[in-house]
Amino acid sequence: MTVFKTATAMALLMGTSAMAEGSLNLYVWSESIAPELIEKFAEEYDVDVSVDGYTSNEDLLTKLQAGSSGYDIAAPSQHFLRIMIDEGLIENFGADKLEAYGNIQEAYRNQWWDETQEYSIPLAYGTAGFAVNTDQYDGPTDSLKYFFEPEGALAGSIAMLSYPDEVVGAAQLYLGVPFCSEDPDEMKRVLDLLMAQKEHVAAYSSDNIAGRLGSGEVASHFWWDGEVVRAIADGAPLEYAMPKEGLVGWIDSMVIPKGAPNRENAIKFIEFISTPENATIEMNYYSHSSPMTIIDADKEFTEENAPALYPTVPVEMSRTCSPKAQDLVTRVWTQLLQ
């Protein structure tokens, strides 16, 4: 956990009578929020801010379902956001009445995961696919075939995420199986593909992907567009594939968990980070595209220097599946990892 204390709170620790105006506890994707924005918010609003990170929507959902998380803001992806609304896990904080709502780009307002936009304000969007280390592999990347049926330098040298979300979606795109399929035969094809691929998978892990891929420990890794952009900016020899079958899309949004202890500070932060100025800072740090109105002149990642953020292939957004379809996905993943 990272903790940012305001000058006032630091004074309190030093024995003065000053008091911070409460706390704010974030539970968000690891390293997703710009540290300078956390510090800026803490100073401007005199609030102690703590940040915990997760690496999967499943981890977040489990935490909220357990109740009394103590967190004030979380950032689920769209299909998990829909589950959280339906299960009563997050607050209706009237997001559509905030100034932040007016800063959402039109294309990202009132979508199926939050039709009335009362529960969420979007933070970032992007895609999931595969990246290759170009020092290890210089072959074609225009099809998911090279990842799911690896040959040559990719054989035995690829890595997957540690959970099924998006990975199974990519396999479905490759096979032409619809997302949220309730057909056992279709999902058996997905399992067969992943089982055949398994002998070439060096790791199923969602941690230390940058190190594993950038160091050449593996030649290819399932990953997210923005993380690849950030790694390339840091000097890693990587390429994000644009497979003709398409990419799996996602959009993460800020929500307030039910019973959040610092609800008003959460709303202040959501308003704060959603202004054009701060949304631009956030995009430049996180390296994923922003669904908010940003300052184009200050945007660091463009189509020319970060093509991964500007897909040239179809993008299929992950869906909220029926219990029957989700059970088939769980069965595929459980059998794969046995």
XYZ file of C-alpha atoms in Angstrom:
338
model
C 0.000 0.000 0.000
C 1.202 3.517 -0.810
C 0.268 6.290 1.596
C 0.326 9.990 0.748
C 0.073 12.292 3.737
C -0.709 15.976 3.514
C 1.500 18.617 5.034
C -1.175 19.101 7.682
C -1.209 15.427 8.590
C 2.566 15.415 8.774
C 2.328 18.348 11.142
C -0.051 16.288 13.274
C 2.522 13.513 13.473
C 5.003 16.112 14.644
C 2.789 17.008 17.597
C 0.890 20.073 16.373
C -2.871 20.471 16.725
C -3.516 20.569 12.964
C -6.015 18.019 11.604
C -6.380 16.667 8.060
C -9.857 16.832 6.526
C -10.322 13.104 6.657
C -9.002 10.220 4.563
C -9.428 8.671 1.158
C -8.676 5.000 0.489
C -8.258 3.901 -3.121
C -8.358 0.294 -4.309
C -7.445 0.459 -7.986
C -5.414 -1.306 -10.663
C -1.773 -1.426 -9.571
C 0.213 1.670 -10.538
C -2.759 3.092 -12.421
C -3.135 6.505 -10.758
C -0.543 9.220 -11.361
C 1.355 9.797 -8.079
C 1.534 13.526 -8.782
C -2.266 13.664 -8.855
C -2.507 11.828 -5.540
C -0.082 14.272 -3.968
C -1.782 17.274 -5.582
C -5.213 16.170 -4.329
C -3.873 15.477 -0.827
C -2.411 18.965 -0.640
C -5.329 20.858 -2.188
C -8.010 19.139 -0.099
C -5.930 18.405 3.007
C -6.794 14.710 2.888
C -4.698 11.657 3.763
C -4.759 9.353 0.742
C -3.818 5.671 0.706
C -3.615 3.495 -2.403
C -3.875 -0.298 -2.648
C -3.505 -2.107 -5.965
C -4.999 -5.205 -7.548
C -4.173 -7.046 -10.759
C -7.537 -8.563 -11.669
C -11.229 -7.697 -11.619
C -11.805 -10.993 -9.842
C -9.700 -9.825 -6.886
C -11.698 -6.596 -6.643
C -15.061 -8.366 -6.900
C -14.107 -10.866 -4.184
C -13.062 -8.041 -1.886
C -16.308 -6.122 -2.341
C -18.469 -9.233 -2.018
C -16.798 -9.912 1.350
C -18.181 -6.530 2.543
C -16.739 -3.730 4.673
C -13.763 -3.268 2.395
C -12.954 0.118 3.916
C -12.251 1.492 0.443
C -13.738 4.701 -0.943
C -12.966 4.303 -4.661
C -12.434 1.277 -6.908
C -12.051 1.038 -10.691
C -13.653 -2.098 -12.190
C -13.807 -2.856 -15.885
C -17.164 -2.539 -17.611
C -18.392 -6.147 -17.349
C -17.520 -6.319 -13.646
C -19.041 -2.885 -13.044
C -22.362 -4.247 -14.309
C -22.103 -7.178 -11.871
C -21.380 -4.794 -8.993
C -24.429 -2.666 -9.785
C -26.663 -5.742 -10.043
C -25.349 -7.169 -6.766
C -25.727 -3.865 -4.904
C -22.012 -3.602 -4.138
C -21.494 0.021 -5.165
C -23.105 3.379 -4.375
C -25.399 5.392 -6.596
C -23.572 8.681 -6.055
C -25.358 10.632 -8.779
C -22.397 10.635 -11.118
C -24.561 12.058 -13.887
C -25.022 15.233 -11.830
C -21.304 15.907 -11.379
C -19.161 18.260 -13.452
C -17.097 15.170 -14.264
C -20.057 13.791 -16.232
C -19.850 16.768 -18.562
C -16.197 15.949 -19.255
C -16.920 12.391 -20.448
C -16.542 12.023 -24.203
C -19.976 11.415 -25.737
C -19.102 7.912 -26.966
C -18.467 6.695 -23.423
C -21.569 8.054 -21.675
C -24.571 5.989 -20.586
C -23.345 2.658 -21.910
C -24.844 -0.745 -21.076
C -22.669 -1.210 -18.012
C -24.179 1.933 -16.393
C -27.061 3.131 -18.567
C -27.995 6.088 -16.393
C -24.366 6.933 -15.501
C -25.323 7.296 -11.854
C -22.768 4.802 -10.495
C -19.534 5.533 -12.319
C -17.205 7.974 -14.056
C -14.812 6.395 -16.585
C -11.075 6.612 -16.017
C -9.291 4.839 -18.878
C -9.913 2.494 -21.774
C -7.855 0.208 -23.942
C -7.360 -3.271 -25.298
C -5.841 -6.605 -24.328
C -3.800 -8.684 -26.741
C -0.271 -9.970 -27.067
C 3.085 -8.249 -27.186
C 6.365 -9.623 -28.513
C 9.969 -8.912 -27.619
C 11.378 -7.895 -30.988
C 14.892 -8.971 -29.960
C 13.530 -12.486 -29.486
C 11.009 -12.650 -32.315
C 10.889 -10.825 -35.656
C 8.105 -12.801 -37.320
C 4.523 -11.766 -38.182
C 2.081 -10.579 -35.520
C -1.018 -9.939 -37.601
C -2.958 -12.945 -36.316
C -3.769 -14.504 -32.947
C -2.550 -17.715 -34.547
C 1.034 -16.782 -33.708
C 0.164 -16.567 -30.025
C -2.273 -19.445 -29.603
C -0.445 -21.826 -31.955
C 3.154 -20.635 -31.524
C 5.983 -21.877 -33.695
C 9.661 -21.063 -34.084
C 10.988 -18.539 -31.571
C 7.593 -18.304 -29.858
C 7.289 -22.049 -29.200
C 7.769 -22.616 -25.476
C 8.417 -18.917 -24.892
C 5.049 -17.276 -24.339
C 3.227 -16.294 -21.137
C -0.418 -15.795 -20.244
C -2.276 -13.865 -17.568
C -3.188 -15.775 -14.413
C -6.961 -15.441 -14.855
C -9.382 -16.172 -17.701
C -10.888 -12.731 -18.256
C -9.711 -11.346 -21.628
C -7.499 -14.388 -22.320
C -10.546 -16.561 -22.982
C -12.039 -13.637 -24.897
C -9.020 -13.515 -27.196
C -9.273 -17.275 -27.776
C -12.944 -16.806 -28.655
C -12.051 -14.075 -31.144
C -9.522 -16.395 -32.784
C -11.976 -19.283 -33.040
C -14.993 -17.194 -33.980
C -16.814 -18.222 -30.791
C -19.092 -15.441 -29.470
C -18.347 -13.868 -26.103
C -20.514 -15.317 -23.315
C -21.246 -18.476 -25.278
C -23.562 -20.897 -23.474
C -22.724 -23.695 -25.916
C -20.577 -26.409 -24.265
C -19.283 -27.560 -27.654
C -18.059 -24.066 -28.538
C -16.336 -23.720 -25.182
C -14.783 -27.191 -25.640
C -13.074 -25.754 -28.728
C -11.716 -22.935 -26.565
C -10.425 -25.445 -24.017
C -8.821 -27.586 -26.714
C -7.016 -24.553 -28.132
C -5.690 -23.502 -24.742
C -4.683 -27.054 -23.816
C -2.710 -27.389 -27.048
C -1.061 -24.038 -26.389
C -0.187 -24.994 -22.790
C 3.024 -26.868 -23.656
C 4.385 -23.590 -25.023
C 3.357 -21.447 -22.021
C 6.271 -20.674 -19.716
C 4.113 -18.920 -17.108
C 0.524 -18.091 -16.196
C 1.100 -14.875 -14.288
C -0.223 -11.327 -14.126
C 2.711 -10.033 -12.085
C 6.086 -8.709 -13.277
C 5.059 -8.875 -16.917
C 7.345 -5.979 -17.847
C 10.359 -7.730 -16.345
C 9.519 -11.133 -17.789
C 8.945 -9.815 -21.305
C 11.427 -6.976 -21.375
C 14.287 -9.153 -20.160
C 13.637 -11.748 -22.831
C 12.629 -14.430 -20.316
C 9.720 -14.987 -22.688
C 9.359 -13.847 -26.285
C 5.649 -12.998 -26.033
C 3.172 -12.175 -23.267
C -0.548 -11.511 -23.122
C -0.766 -7.907 -21.937
C -2.522 -4.556 -22.157
C -1.862 -1.826 -24.704
C -0.908 0.937 -22.261
C 1.560 -1.190 -20.337
C 3.276 -2.011 -23.612
C 3.401 1.690 -24.518
C 4.908 2.506 -21.125
C 7.517 -0.258 -21.432
C 8.494 0.885 -24.924
C 8.849 4.447 -23.621
C 11.225 3.037 -20.988
C 13.342 1.447 -23.703
C 12.032 -2.125 -23.899
C 12.208 -3.720 -27.382
C 8.496 -4.539 -27.674
C 5.701 -4.529 -30.236
C 1.963 -4.727 -29.537
C 0.267 -7.000 -32.067
C -2.698 -5.933 -34.182
C -4.237 -9.332 -35.024
C -6.775 -9.412 -37.824
C -9.228 -11.326 -35.599
C -9.395 -8.305 -33.283
C -8.554 -7.211 -29.746
C -10.458 -7.509 -26.464
C -11.652 -4.092 -25.276
C -12.101 -2.738 -21.771
C -12.974 0.489 -19.994
C -12.284 1.062 -16.299
C -14.485 3.396 -14.286
C -14.318 4.923 -10.828
C -17.014 3.701 -8.430
C -17.720 4.095 -4.723
C -18.085 0.810 -2.810
C -21.202 0.453 -0.664
C -20.606 1.833 2.812
C -17.455 3.737 1.854
C -16.254 5.546 4.997
C -15.187 8.708 3.125
C -17.870 9.087 0.475
C -17.642 12.854 0.132
C -13.867 12.778 -0.293
C -14.349 10.095 -2.945
C -16.647 12.396 -4.904
C -14.158 15.258 -4.537
C -11.401 13.039 -5.954
C -13.537 11.865 -8.863
C -14.310 15.475 -9.756
C -10.641 16.386 -9.331
C -9.125 13.695 -11.544
C -11.770 14.186 -14.253
C -10.935 17.771 -15.195
C -9.300 18.119 -18.642
C -5.996 19.169 -17.080
C -5.821 16.268 -14.633
C -7.274 13.704 -17.051
C -4.414 14.620 -19.394
C -1.837 14.129 -16.609
C -3.457 10.790 -15.787
C -3.344 9.612 -19.419
C 0.281 10.638 -19.793
C 1.174 8.640 -16.667
C -1.043 5.569 -17.114
C -0.356 5.378 -20.865
C -3.880 4.177 -21.630
C -6.388 6.207 -23.628
C -8.689 8.570 -21.772
C -12.493 8.575 -22.160
C -12.520 12.124 -20.760
C -12.039 15.450 -22.493
C -8.304 16.070 -22.381
C -5.912 18.776 -23.560
C -4.700 17.433 -26.899
C -1.714 19.780 -27.033
C -0.387 18.256 -23.794
C -1.007 14.620 -24.764
C 2.274 12.676 -24.839
C 1.121 9.501 -26.593
C 0.003 10.010 -30.172
C -0.834 7.734 -33.066
C 2.701 8.226 -34.335
C 4.649 7.373 -31.159
C 2.141 5.008 -29.500
C 0.244 3.116 -32.253
C -0.836 0.457 -29.723
C -3.356 2.980 -28.358
C -4.954 3.473 -31.759
C -6.179 0.026 -32.926
C -6.401 -0.627 -36.634
C -8.344 -3.870 -36.096
C -11.818 -4.551 -34.618
C -12.195 -4.178 -30.848
C -14.733 -6.388 -29.050
C -15.649 -5.213 -25.555
C -15.834 -7.887 -22.848
C -19.423 -8.594 -21.838
C -21.169 -9.447 -18.592
C -22.015 -13.110 -19.077
C -24.946 -15.157 -17.815
C -24.225 -17.547 -14.910
C -24.314 -20.455 -17.390
C -21.795 -18.838 -19.707
C -19.570 -17.731 -16.828
C -19.639 -21.267 -15.430
C -18.323 -22.583 -18.762
C -15.495 -20.036 -18.706
C -14.612 -21.074 -15.152
C -14.630 -24.744 -16.142
C -12.320 -24.068 -19.092
C -9.827 -22.234 -16.895
C -9.989 -24.752 -14.056
C -9.351 -27.679 -16.390
C -6.560 -25.777 -18.128
C -4.636 -25.174 -14.915
C -5.130 -28.640 -13.436
